[in-house]
Structures are given as structure tokens and as C-alpha cells.
GROMACS .gro file of C-alpha atoms in nm:
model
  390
    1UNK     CA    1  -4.006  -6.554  -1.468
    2UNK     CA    2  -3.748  -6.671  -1.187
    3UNK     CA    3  -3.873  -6.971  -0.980
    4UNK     CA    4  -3.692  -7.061  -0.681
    5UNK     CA    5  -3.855  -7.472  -0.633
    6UNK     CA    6  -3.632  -7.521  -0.306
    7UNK     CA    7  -3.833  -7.232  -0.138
    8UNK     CA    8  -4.186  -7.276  -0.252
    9UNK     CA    9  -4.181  -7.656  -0.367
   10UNK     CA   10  -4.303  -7.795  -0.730
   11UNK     CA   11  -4.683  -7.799  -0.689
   12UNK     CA   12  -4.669  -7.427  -0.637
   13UNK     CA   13  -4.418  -7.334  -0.876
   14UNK     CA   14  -4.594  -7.497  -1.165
   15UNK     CA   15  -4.918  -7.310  -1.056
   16UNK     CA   16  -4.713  -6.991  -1.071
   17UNK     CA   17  -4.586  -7.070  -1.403
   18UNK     CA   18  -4.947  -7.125  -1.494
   19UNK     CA   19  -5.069  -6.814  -1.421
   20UNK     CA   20  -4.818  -6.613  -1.548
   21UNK     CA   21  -4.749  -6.815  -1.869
   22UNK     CA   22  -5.088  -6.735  -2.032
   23UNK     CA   23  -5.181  -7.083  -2.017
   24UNK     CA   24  -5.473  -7.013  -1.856
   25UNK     CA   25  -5.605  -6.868  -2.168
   26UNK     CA   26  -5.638  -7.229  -2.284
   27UNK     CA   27  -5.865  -7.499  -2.255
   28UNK     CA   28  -5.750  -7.739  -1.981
   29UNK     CA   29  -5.622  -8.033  -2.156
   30UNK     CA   30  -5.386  -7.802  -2.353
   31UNK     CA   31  -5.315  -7.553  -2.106
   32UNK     CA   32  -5.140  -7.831  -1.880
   33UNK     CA   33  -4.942  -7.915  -2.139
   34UNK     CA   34  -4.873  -7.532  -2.197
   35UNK     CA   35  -4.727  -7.530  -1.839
   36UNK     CA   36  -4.532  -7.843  -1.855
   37UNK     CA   37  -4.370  -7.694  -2.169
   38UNK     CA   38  -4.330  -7.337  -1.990
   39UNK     CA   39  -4.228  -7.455  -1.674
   40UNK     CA   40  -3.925  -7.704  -1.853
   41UNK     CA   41  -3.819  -7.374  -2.014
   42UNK     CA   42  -3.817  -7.147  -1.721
   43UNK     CA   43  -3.795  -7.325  -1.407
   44UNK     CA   44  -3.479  -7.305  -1.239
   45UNK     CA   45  -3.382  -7.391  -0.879
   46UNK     CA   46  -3.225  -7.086  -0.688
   47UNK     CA   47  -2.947  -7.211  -0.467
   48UNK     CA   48  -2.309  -7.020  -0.640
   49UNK     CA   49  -2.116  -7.170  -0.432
   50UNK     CA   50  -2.079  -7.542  -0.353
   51UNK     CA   51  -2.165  -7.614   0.005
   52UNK     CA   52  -2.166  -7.870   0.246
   53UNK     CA   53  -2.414  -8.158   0.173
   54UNK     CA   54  -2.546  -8.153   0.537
   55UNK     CA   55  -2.608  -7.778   0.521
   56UNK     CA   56  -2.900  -7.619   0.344
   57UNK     CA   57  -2.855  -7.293   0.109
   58UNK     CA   58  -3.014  -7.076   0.318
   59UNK     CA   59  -2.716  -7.110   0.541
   60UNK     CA   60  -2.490  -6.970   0.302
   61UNK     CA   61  -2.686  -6.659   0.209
   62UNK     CA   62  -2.626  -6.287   0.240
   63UNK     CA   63  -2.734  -5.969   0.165
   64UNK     CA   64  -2.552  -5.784  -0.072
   65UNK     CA   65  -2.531  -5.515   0.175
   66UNK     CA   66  -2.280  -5.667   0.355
   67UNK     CA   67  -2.007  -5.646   0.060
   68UNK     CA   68  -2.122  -5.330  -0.078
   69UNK     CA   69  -1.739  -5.282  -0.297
   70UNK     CA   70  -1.827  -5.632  -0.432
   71UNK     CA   71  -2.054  -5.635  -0.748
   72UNK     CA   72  -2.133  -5.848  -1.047
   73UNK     CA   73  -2.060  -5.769  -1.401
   74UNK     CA   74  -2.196  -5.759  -1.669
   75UNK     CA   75  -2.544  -5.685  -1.586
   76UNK     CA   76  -2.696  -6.024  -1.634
   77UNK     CA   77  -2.677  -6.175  -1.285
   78UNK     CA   78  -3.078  -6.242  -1.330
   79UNK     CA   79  -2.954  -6.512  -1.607
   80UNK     CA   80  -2.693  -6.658  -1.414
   81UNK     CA   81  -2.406  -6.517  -1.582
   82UNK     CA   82  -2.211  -6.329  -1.424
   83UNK     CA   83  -1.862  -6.306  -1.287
   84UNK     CA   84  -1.796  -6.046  -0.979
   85UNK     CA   85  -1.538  -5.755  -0.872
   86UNK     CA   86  -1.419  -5.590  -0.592
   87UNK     CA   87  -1.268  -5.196  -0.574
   88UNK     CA   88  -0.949  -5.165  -0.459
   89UNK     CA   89  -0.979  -4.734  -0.471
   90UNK     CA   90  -1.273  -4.523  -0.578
   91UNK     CA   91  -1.231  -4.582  -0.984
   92UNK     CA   92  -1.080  -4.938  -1.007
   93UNK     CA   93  -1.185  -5.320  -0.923
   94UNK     CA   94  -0.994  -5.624  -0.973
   95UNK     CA   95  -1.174  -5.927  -1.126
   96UNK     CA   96  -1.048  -6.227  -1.344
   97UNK     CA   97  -0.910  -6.198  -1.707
   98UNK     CA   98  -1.091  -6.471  -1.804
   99UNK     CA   99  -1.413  -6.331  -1.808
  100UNK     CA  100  -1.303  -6.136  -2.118
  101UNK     CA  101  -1.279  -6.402  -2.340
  102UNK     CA  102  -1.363  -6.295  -2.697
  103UNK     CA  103  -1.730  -6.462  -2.664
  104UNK     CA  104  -1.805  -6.230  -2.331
  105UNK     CA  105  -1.958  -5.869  -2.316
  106UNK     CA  106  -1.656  -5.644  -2.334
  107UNK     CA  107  -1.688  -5.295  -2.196
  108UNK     CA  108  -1.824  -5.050  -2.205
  109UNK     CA  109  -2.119  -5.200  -1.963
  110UNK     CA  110  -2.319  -5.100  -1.687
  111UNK     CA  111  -2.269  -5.179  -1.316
  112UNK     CA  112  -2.469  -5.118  -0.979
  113UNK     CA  113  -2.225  -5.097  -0.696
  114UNK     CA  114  -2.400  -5.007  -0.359
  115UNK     CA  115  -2.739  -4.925  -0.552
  116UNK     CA  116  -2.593  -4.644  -0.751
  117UNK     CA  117  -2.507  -4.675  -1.108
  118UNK     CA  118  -2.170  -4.699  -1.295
  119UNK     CA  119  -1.997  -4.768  -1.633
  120UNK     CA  120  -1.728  -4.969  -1.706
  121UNK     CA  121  -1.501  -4.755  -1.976
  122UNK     CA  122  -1.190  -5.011  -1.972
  123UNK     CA  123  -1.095  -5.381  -1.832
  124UNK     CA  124  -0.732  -5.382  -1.872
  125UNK     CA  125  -0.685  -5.756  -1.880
  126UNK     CA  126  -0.299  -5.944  -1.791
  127UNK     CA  127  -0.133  -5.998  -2.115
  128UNK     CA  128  -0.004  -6.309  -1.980
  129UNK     CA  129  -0.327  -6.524  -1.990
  130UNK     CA  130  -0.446  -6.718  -2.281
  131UNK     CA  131  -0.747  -6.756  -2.368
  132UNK     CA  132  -0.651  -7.029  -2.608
  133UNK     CA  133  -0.477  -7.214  -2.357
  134UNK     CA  134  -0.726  -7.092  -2.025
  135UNK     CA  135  -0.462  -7.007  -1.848
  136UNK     CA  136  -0.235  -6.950  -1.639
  137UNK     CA  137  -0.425  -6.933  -1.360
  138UNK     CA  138  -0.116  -6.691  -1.177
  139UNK     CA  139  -0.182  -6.454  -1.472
  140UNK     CA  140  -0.586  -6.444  -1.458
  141UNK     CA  141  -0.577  -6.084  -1.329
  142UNK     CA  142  -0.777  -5.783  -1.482
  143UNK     CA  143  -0.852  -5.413  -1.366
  144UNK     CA  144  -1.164  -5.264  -1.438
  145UNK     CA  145  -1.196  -4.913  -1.500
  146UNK     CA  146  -1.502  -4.703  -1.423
  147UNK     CA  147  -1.616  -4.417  -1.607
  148UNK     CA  148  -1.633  -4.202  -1.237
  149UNK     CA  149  -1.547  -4.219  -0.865
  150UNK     CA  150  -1.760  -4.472  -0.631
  151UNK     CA  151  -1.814  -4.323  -0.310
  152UNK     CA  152  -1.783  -4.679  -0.181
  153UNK     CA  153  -1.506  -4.775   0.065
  154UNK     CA  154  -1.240  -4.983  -0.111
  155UNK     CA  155  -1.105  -5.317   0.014
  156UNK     CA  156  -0.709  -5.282   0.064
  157UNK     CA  157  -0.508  -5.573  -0.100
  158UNK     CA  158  -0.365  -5.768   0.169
  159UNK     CA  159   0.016  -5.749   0.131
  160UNK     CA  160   0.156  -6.014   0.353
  161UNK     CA  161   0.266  -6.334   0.266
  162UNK     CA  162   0.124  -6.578   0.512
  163UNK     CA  163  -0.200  -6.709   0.359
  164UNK     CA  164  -0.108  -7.055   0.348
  165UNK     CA  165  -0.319  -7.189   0.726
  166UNK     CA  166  -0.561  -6.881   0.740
  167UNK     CA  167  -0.900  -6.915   0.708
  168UNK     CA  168  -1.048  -6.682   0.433
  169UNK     CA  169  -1.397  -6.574   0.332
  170UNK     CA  170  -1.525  -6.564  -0.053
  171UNK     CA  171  -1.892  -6.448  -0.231
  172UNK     CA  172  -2.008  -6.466  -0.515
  173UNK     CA  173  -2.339  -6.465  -0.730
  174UNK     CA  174  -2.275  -6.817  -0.894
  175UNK     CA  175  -2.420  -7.172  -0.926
  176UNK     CA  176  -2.442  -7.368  -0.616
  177UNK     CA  177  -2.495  -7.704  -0.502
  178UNK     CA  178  -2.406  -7.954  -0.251
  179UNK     CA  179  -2.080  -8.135  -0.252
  180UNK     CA  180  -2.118  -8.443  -0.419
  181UNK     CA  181  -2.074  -8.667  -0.739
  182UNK     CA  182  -2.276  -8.420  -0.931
  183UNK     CA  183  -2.205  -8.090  -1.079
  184UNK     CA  184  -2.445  -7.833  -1.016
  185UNK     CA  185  -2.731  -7.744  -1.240
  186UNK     CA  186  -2.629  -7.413  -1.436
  187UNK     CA  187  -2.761  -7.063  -1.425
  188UNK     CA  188  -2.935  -7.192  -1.085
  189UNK     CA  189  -2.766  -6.899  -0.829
  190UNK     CA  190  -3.098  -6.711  -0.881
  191UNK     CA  191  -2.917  -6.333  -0.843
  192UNK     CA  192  -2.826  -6.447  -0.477
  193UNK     CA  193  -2.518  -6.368  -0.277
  194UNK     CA  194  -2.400  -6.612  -0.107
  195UNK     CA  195  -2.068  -6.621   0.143
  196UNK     CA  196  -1.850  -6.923   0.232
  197UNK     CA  197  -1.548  -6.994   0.402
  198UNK     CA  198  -1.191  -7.229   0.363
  199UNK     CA  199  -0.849  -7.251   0.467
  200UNK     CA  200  -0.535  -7.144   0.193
  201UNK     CA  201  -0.365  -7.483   0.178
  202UNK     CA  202  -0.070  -7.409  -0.020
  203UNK     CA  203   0.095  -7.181  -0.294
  204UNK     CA  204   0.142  -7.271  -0.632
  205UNK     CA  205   0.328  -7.029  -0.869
  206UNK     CA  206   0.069  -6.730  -0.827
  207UNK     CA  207  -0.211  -6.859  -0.741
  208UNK     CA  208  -0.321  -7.006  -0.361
  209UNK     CA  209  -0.545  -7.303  -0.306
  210UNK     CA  210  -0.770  -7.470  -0.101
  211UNK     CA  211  -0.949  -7.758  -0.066
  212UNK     CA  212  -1.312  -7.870  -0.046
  213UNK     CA  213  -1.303  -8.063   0.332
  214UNK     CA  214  -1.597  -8.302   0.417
  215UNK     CA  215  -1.755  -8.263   0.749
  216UNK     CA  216  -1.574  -8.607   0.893
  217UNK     CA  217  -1.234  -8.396   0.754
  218UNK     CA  218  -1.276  -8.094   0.961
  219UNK     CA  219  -1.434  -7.924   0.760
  220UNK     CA  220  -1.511  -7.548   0.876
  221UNK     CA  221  -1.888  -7.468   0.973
  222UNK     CA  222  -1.975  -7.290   0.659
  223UNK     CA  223  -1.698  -7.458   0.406
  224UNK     CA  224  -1.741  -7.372   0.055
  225UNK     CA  225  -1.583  -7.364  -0.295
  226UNK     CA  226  -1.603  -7.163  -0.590
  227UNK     CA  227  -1.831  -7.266  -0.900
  228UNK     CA  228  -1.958  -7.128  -1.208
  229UNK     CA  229  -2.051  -6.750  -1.167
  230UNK     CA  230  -1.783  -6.718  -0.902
  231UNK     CA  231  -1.497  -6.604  -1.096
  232UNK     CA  232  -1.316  -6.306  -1.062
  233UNK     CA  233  -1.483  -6.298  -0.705
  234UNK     CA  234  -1.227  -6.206  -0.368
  235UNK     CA  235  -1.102  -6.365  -0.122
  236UNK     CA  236  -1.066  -6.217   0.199
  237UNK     CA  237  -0.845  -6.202   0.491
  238UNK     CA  238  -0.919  -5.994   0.794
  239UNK     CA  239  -0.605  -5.832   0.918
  240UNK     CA  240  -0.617  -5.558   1.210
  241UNK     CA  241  -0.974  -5.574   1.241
  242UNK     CA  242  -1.057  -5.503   0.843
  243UNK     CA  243  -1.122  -5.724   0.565
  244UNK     CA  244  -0.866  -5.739   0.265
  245UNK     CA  245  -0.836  -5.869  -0.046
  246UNK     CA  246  -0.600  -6.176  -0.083
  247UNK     CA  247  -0.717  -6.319  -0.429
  248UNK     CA  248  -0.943  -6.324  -0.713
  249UNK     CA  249  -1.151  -6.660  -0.773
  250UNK     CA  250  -0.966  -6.819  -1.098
  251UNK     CA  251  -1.031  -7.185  -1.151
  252UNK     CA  252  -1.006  -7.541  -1.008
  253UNK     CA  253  -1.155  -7.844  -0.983
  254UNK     CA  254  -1.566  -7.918  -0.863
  255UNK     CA  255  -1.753  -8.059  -0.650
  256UNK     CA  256  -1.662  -8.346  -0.484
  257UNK     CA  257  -1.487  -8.349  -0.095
  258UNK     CA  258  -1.135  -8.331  -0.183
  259UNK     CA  259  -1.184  -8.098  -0.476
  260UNK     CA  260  -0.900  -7.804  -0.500
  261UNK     CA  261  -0.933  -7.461  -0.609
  262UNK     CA  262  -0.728  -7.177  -0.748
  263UNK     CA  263  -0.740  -6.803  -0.630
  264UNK     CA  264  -0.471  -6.561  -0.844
  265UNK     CA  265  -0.236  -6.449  -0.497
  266UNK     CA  266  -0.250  -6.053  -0.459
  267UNK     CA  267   0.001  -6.001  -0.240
  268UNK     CA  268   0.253  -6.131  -0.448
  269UNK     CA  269   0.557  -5.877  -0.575
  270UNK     CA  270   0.449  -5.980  -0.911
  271UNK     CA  271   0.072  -5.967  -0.915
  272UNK     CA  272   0.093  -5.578  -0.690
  273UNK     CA  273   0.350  -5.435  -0.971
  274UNK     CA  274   0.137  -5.554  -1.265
  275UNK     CA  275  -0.212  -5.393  -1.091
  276UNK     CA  276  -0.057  -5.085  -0.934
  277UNK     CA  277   0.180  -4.999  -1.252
  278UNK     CA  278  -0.169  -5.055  -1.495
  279UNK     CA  279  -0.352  -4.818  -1.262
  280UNK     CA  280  -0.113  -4.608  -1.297
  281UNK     CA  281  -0.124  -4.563  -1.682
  282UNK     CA  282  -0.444  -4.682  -1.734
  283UNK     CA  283  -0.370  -4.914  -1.928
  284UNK     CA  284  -0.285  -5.298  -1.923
  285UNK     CA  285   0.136  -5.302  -1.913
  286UNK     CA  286   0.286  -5.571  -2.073
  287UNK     CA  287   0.521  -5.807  -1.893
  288UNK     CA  288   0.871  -5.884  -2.102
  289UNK     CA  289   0.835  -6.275  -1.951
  290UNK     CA  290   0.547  -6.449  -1.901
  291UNK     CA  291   0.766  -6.754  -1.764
  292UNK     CA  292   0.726  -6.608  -1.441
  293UNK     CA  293   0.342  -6.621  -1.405
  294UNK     CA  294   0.310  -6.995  -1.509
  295UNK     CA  295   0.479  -7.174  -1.822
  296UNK     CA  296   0.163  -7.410  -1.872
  297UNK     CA  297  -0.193  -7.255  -1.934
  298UNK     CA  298  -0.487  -7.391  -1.796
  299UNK     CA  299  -0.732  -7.383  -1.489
  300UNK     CA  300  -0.625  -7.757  -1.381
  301UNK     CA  301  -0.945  -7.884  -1.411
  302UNK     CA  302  -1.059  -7.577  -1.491
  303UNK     CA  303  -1.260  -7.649  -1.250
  304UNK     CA  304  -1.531  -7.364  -1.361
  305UNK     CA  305  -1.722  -7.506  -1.615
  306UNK     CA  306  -1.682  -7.160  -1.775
  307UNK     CA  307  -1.392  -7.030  -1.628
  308UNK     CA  308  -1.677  -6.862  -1.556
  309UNK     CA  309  -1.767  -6.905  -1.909
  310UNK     CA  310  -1.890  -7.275  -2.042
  311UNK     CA  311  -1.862  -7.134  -2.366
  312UNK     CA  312  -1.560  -7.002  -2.393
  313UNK     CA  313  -1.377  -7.267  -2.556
  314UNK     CA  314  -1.139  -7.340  -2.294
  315UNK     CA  315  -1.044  -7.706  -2.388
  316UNK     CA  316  -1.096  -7.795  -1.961
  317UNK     CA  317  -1.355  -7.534  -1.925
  318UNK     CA  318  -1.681  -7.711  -1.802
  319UNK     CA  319  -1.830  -7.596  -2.103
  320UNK     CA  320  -2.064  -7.847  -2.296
  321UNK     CA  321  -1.867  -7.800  -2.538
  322UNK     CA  322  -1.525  -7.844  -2.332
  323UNK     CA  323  -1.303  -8.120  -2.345
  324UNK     CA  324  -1.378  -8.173  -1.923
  325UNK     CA  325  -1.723  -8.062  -1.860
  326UNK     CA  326  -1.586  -8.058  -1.487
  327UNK     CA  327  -1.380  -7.782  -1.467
  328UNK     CA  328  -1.497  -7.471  -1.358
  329UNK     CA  329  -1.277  -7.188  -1.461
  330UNK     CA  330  -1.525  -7.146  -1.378
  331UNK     CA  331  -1.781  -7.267  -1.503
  332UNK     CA  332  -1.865  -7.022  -1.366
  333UNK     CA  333  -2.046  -6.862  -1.650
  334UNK     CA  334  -2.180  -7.173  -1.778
  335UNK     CA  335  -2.541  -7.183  -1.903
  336UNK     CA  336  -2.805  -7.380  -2.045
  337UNK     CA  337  -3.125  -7.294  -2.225
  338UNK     CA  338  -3.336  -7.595  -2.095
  339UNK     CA  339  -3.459  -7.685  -1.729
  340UNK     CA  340  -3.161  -7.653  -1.508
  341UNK     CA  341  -3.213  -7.771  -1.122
  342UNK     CA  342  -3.298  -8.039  -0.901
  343UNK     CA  343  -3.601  -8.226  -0.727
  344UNK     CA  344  -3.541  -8.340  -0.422
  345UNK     CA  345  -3.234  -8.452  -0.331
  346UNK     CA  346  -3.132  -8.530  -0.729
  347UNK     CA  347  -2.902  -8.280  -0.942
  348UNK     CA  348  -3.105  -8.237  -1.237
  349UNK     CA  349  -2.994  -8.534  -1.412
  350UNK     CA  350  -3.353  -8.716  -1.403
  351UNK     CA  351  -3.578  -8.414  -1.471
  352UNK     CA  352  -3.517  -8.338  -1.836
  353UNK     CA  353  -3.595  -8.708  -1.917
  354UNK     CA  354  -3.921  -8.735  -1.670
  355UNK     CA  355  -4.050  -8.377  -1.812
  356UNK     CA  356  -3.982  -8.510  -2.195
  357UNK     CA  357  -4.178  -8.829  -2.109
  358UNK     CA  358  -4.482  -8.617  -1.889
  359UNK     CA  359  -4.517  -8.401  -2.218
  360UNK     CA  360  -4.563  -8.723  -2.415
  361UNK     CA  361  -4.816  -8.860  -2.203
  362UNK     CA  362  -5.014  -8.590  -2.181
  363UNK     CA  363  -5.001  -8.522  -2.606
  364UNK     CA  364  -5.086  -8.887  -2.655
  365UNK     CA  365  -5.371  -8.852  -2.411
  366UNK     CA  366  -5.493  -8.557  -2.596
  367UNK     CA  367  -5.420  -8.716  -2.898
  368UNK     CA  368  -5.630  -9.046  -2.782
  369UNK     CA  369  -5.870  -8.779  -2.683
  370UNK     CA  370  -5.944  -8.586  -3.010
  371UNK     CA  371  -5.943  -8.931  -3.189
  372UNK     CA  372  -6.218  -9.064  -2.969
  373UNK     CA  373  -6.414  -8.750  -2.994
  374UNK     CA  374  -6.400  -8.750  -3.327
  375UNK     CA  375  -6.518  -9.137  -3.371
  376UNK     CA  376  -6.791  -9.024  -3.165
  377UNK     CA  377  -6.913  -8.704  -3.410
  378UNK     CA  378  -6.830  -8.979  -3.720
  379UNK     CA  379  -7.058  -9.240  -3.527
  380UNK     CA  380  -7.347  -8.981  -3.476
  381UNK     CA  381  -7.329  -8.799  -3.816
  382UNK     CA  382  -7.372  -9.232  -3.924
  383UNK     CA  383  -7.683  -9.239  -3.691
  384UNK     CA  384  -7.855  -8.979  -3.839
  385UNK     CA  385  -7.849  -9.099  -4.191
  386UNK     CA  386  -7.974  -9.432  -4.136
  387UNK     CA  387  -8.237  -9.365  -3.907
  388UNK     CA  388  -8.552  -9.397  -4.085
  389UNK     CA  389  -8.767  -9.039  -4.081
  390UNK     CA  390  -9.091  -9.098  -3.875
   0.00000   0.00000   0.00000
């Protein structure tokens, strides 16, 4: 059951959950607290990508369509976790490394690229990134391997090395959410692409960032930044009338104005050997000195809560269990079993609590309710003997 509360609002979505929960088989005292109980579970608000508070999500949406060598992996978009890849030739896509942590679905798995059905045999993941240390961001490269040939156009990897003042455009499956104070609720993208834009701002080692502008700042009309989900999602540049590749969504900070970013630089000497000379020999080639991609690990804020993977033990991951629940290297995998959304203008961080307390009112009023019909039975059962027999 996938709800989506921003498009249908919370009276109808907890009718929905109703009927489809099997609540209804109940009577309906308990079956309203059946749908409370089902709808804290399963209710999630569809909105990844954070956006700009004065826009609305819808303004950031896209069909798939439209970035048909762009898909999600592993096949579990539906739950919100997810990172995404983009072919650079018929057989190979380039995605993050850390979406391979030890904790994530390792291939072989099934993808749908342009609505036709592949395997991934291989991910030949950078040697150079540690998944201990989450990092370095300049080495969070991997090449995916498919079992056959897509028929799907590639993207080209943009080889020039003038980023830094050109606008790009990224998409990605993840969680979304306005820019704010507030981190966005997890596992809330709902299986929707959505498509932002930003400026490259600067280089650093391998990697390029950018920076989440506020609408007073200049901000472009459909600004965005990378969140949870995102990772291992491209950047691109269009150059001579076609788009290209210029990075692969890595990790940052989230979600306030001001917030930075980190996309791994493709058109780097170092980051074109590594991918073209692992194509090559199918297989992930090992790199004498790692000094050159980065000499400290970690996504600086990390700023995916799971790297795309909350989980994955990256001490600045925004994992729950990560030492900076803020970072996103994505947090961008990051998930939660319990309600995860907002109402209203809120993140989330109110409707746990008011849900908990709704469910309590309701049991005690059942509770007061059995009680008193039970009195009542005792009262009448009372009546009966003592009344004398005519």
C-alpha cells in the first residue's frame, strides 16, 4: 500500500487505508483503531530531491521517459531504497561505490532500463573508497556490468574541464523535501523521478560541488540538492546540443540554504583512466596510490543520511545509527519502518507522537467502553435475582 497524503490529503488516505487494510472486517470501534495502527505503519508522503521551500513537488517531477539510460538499482525503488545509474555504452553504467557497502544487495540483481529487463553480473567498485571510513568522496566511483547489451543510447562522459560556473541538471528517485531546518522524512520519494538543477561552485580533489542557494540568493528556478536515494545519480552538462555526464551524486551536507554537496568529477584524468581501464578488463583495477583520490575518508557531512545507505555504518552517514544523522552520503538509502512524512507544512517530527497519543485515546475509550458495558450486564444479571417472581 503506497499513499501519497500531499496528493489526496489525510481524510482520504486513511479511508483508503481502511478499505484495503481489512479493517472493515471489524466492528467500528476496533476497526478505527485498526486503521490508525495500519495507516502509522504504511502511510508515507510521496514527494528525492530537496527543493525550494516556495516551490511545490510537483514542480520537480518527471517522467522516467525522459532519462531512459538512467535507472535505479536494486529493484526496491517502491521502498525507497534505491540508489541510481547511468550507461555510459551498451553493457556498462557508472553509479557510486558506496552503495555496495557490505549491508547492501550485491549483484547479481535485476534492473529495468527503458521498460526492458536486465541483470547486473558485476559492480566493479574503486578500490580506493572505504567503507569504514565513507569515503573519499573523489574515489566513490563504481561500474556496473550487465549481463547483455541495452539497446539504449548511452550518455557520453563529458571530458572538459570547465564545470566550475555551469549550470548542471541531476535526477534521482530519492527522498525529498523542502529546504529547511528539517531533514526529510525517509523512504518518502514514492518511486518518483524527479529533476533539479544547480551551478558547480568549485573543485575539490575529485569531486565538484555546489551549493543549495535560497531564492533571495539567486537561486535558479528549479534549484535542488541531492538527498537520500540520490546517490550514484548523474550530473549533467549539455555540450553541443547533447547531454553528458559530468559526475555521479556522492555525498554532502542537507538541507538547509547554504548546504554543499559532492558529485565524484568524471572528466578528470584520474577518474576516465580508472573507468575506461576497468571496462576494459572487466574488472575493478587497482590504483598503486590512493593519496591521489583524497587522503581523508568521509562524505563531509556525509550529507546522505545513507550515503545512500542510513545503515551502513558510516560514522557521518545520516544513519540512525550514525554519528551525524545529517549527512547524506546519502542518506540516501536511509529508511525507517514507522510513519515517515509530513502534515501540512511540518516534517514528520509531530506525527509519530500525535498518532501514539490518537491510538491511546481511542483504546482507553474502548477500554472505558467494555468496562461500562460490562457494569451494565453485572447490574442486570443483579436485577434479575432480586426481583421478586410474580
Amino acid at each position: 500500500l503506497k499513499l501519497d497524503i500531499l496528493d489526496q490529503g489525510l481524510s482520504q488516505a486513511l479511508v483508503s487505508v481502511f478499505r484495503l487494510s481489512g479493517c472493515t472486517q471489524l466492528p467500528v470501534a476496533m476497526g478505527m483503531l485498526c486503521v490508525l495502527s495500519t495507516a502509522c505503519l504504511l502511510i508515507r508522503i510521496g514527494e528525492g530531491i530537496i527543493i525550494r521551500s516556495d516551490k511545490v513537488d510537483s514542480d520537480y517531477r518527471v517522467d522516467a521517459s525522459a532519462y531512459p539510460a538512467v535507472f535505479s538499482y536494486p529493484n526496491t525503488v517502491k521502498r525507497g531504497v534505491n540508489c541510481a545509474a547511468t550507461l555510459v555504452d551498451s553493457a556498462h553504467a557508472i553509479t557510486a561505490a558506496h552503495c555496495f557497502d557490505p549491508d547492501s544487495p550485491q549483484p547479481p540483481f535485476p534492473v529495468t532500463i527503458q521498460g526492458k529487463k536486465f541483470v547486473v553480473k558485476k559492480a566493479l567498485v574503486h578500490p580506493c573508497f572505504s567503507f569504514d571510513e565513507d569515503g573519499p568522496n573523489s574515489a566513490d566511483l563504481a561500474v556496473l556490468v550487465l549481463s547483455k547489451d541495452s539497446s539504449t543510447v548511452p550518455i557520453p562522459v563529458y571530458d572538459s574541464t570547465d564545470e566550475v560556473g555551469k549550470t548542471f541538471t541531476f535526477v534521482g528517485w530519492g527522498d525529498t523535501g523542502p529546504a529547511g531546518s528539517s531533514t526529510p522524512a525517509e523512504k518518502n520519494g514514492g518511486g518518483i523521478l524527479r529533476r533539479a538543477q544547480n551551478v558547480f561552485t568549485a573543485v575539490e580533489g575529485n569531486t565538484l560541488k555546489y551549493v543549495m542557494d535560497a531564492p533571495k540568493d539567486g537561486a535558479l528556478e528549479h534549484e535542488g540538492m541531492g538527498w537520500s536515494g540520490d546517490s550514484g545519480g548523474p550530473a549533467f552538462i549539455e555540450s553541443d546540443g547533447k547531454l553528458h555526464i559530468a559526475g555521479v551524486n556522492s555525498g554532502g551536507e542537507c538541507c538547509e540554504y547554504g548546504s554543499t554537496d559532492q558529485f565524484v568529477r568524471l572528466s578528470s584524468e584520474l577518474s576516465q583512466d580508472w573507468i575506461e581501464a576497468s571496462i576494459d578488463a572487466n574488472s575493478a583495477q587497482s590504483v598503486k596510490d590512493c593519496s591521489a583520490w583524497g587522503s581523508t575518508g568521509g562524505h563531509p557531512d556525509d550529507d546522505h543520511p545513507d550515503d545512500d545507505h542510513p545503515d551502513d555504518g558510516h560514522p557521518d552517514d545520516d544513519h540512525p545509527d550514525d554519528d551525524d544523522p545529517d549527512d547524506h552520503h546519502d542518506a540516501r538509502l536511509f529508511e525507517l519502518g514507522m510513519i515517515s512524512g509530513k502534515l501540512g507544512s511540518g516534517h514528520g517530527v509531530w506525527v509519530w507522537p500525535i498518532a501514539l497519543a490518537t491510538m491511546l485515546f481511542v483504546s482507553l475509550g474502548l477500554l472505558s467502553l467494555t468496562l461500562r458495558r460490562g457494569v451494565q450486564a453485572f447490574g442486570s444479571v443483579q436485577r434479575s435475582h432480586s426481583d421478586p417472581v410474580e
